[in-house]
Amino acid sequence: MKLLLLLVLMGTATAKVQDLSGKMFTFPQPTNSAHVRMSLANHCYQAVTVCHRSVTDLKRFHALFSVSTPSHDNSFVVFWSGGAQDVQTTVKTTAIGYGGCDYKSNKWHSICTTWDSVTGLGQMWFDGVPSIRKFIRSGEAITGQAIVILGQEQDKHGGGFDINQSFVGMMSDVHMWDYILSPCEIQNYMENLHFTPGNVLNWNALDFDISGHVLIENKTVVCQLKNI
Ligand SMILES: *[C@@H]1O[C@H](CO)[C@@H](O)[C@H](O)[C@H]1NC(C)=O
Ligand SMILES: *[C@@H]1O[C@H](CO)[C@@H](O)[C@H](O)[C@H]1NC(C)=O
């Protein structure tokens, strides 16, 4: 009985569904361990849309959003390729890049990425501008227990982190949908207007676990200048 009570208390202590509106995750240093982890309940995604905002000064490879399943470490990954100098998407074993992103250091970038398993088409919206629609791969949905990691890139299901692929900077407004968001909704996300929050991951009600040195901080401190 005592043990059961303890387990219940521990359960409530670690279950952390939080409204992170106005907040950001700060990843202050490169490590091969610090990360935010979210386990997804559904086991099959025919289509995905993932949106996030981030800022960094990294020039090297870094993962922005890493989804693994037991069969594929890189089920769905959004990352900056230092070699190709562009933001890329991997679905399972296929990676493609979307050229022309002005990925400036120390500037917040809003990125939404979509992929549909039926057509196989992917698209990326970067700071409000949609890329061309590109074929990545088609025919199979993302299936199996999915683990989403922020701050690290998974080379194993839920682990296999590499310090040289870690994210250093701040990240906010992370949402994931199991369908392709309409261009209007994506535009609304980009411009911080009203949009339908993610039905898979919702920044306003996020169930996550932090490991290592990751902080939750207020996103903006607006300095009100006095009119003279
Ligand atoms: C990370 O990169 C540095 C610099 O290139 C290198 O010296 C180091 O061995 C790399 N670490 C790992 C774990 O790959
Ligand atoms: C963060 O924002 C909240 C709500 O606006 C405010 O109450 C709190 O004092 C802020 N914290 C810091 C450290 O600025």
Coordinates of N, CA and C and ligand atoms in Angstrom, one line a residue, residues 22-23 217-218 221, ligand 2:
G22 N 4.8 31.6 -24.3 CA 5.7 32.7 -23.9 C 7.0 32.2 -23.3
K23 N 7.2 30.9 -23.4 CA 8.5 30.3 -22.8 C 9.3 29.8 -23.9
E217 N 12.8 29.2 -19.9 CA 12.8 30.6 -19.6 C 11.8 31.4 -20.3
N218 N 11.5 32.6 -19.9 CA 10.6 33.5 -20.6 C 11.2 33.8 -22.0
V221 N 11.8 39.4 -23.2 CA 11.7 40.4 -22.3 C 11.6 41.7 -23.1
Ligands
LIG2 C1 8.4 35.4 -16.7 O1 7.1 35.8 -17.1 C2 6.1 35.7 -16.1 C3 4.8 36.0 -16.7 O2 4.8 37.1 -17.6 C4 6.5 36.6 -15.0 O3 5.5 36.5 -13.9 C5 7.8 36.2 -14.4 O4 8.2 37.1 -13.4 C6 8.9 36.2 -15.5 N1 10.1 35.6 -15.0 C7 11.3 36.2 -15.2 C8 12.4 35.5 -14.6 O5 11.4 37.2 -15.8

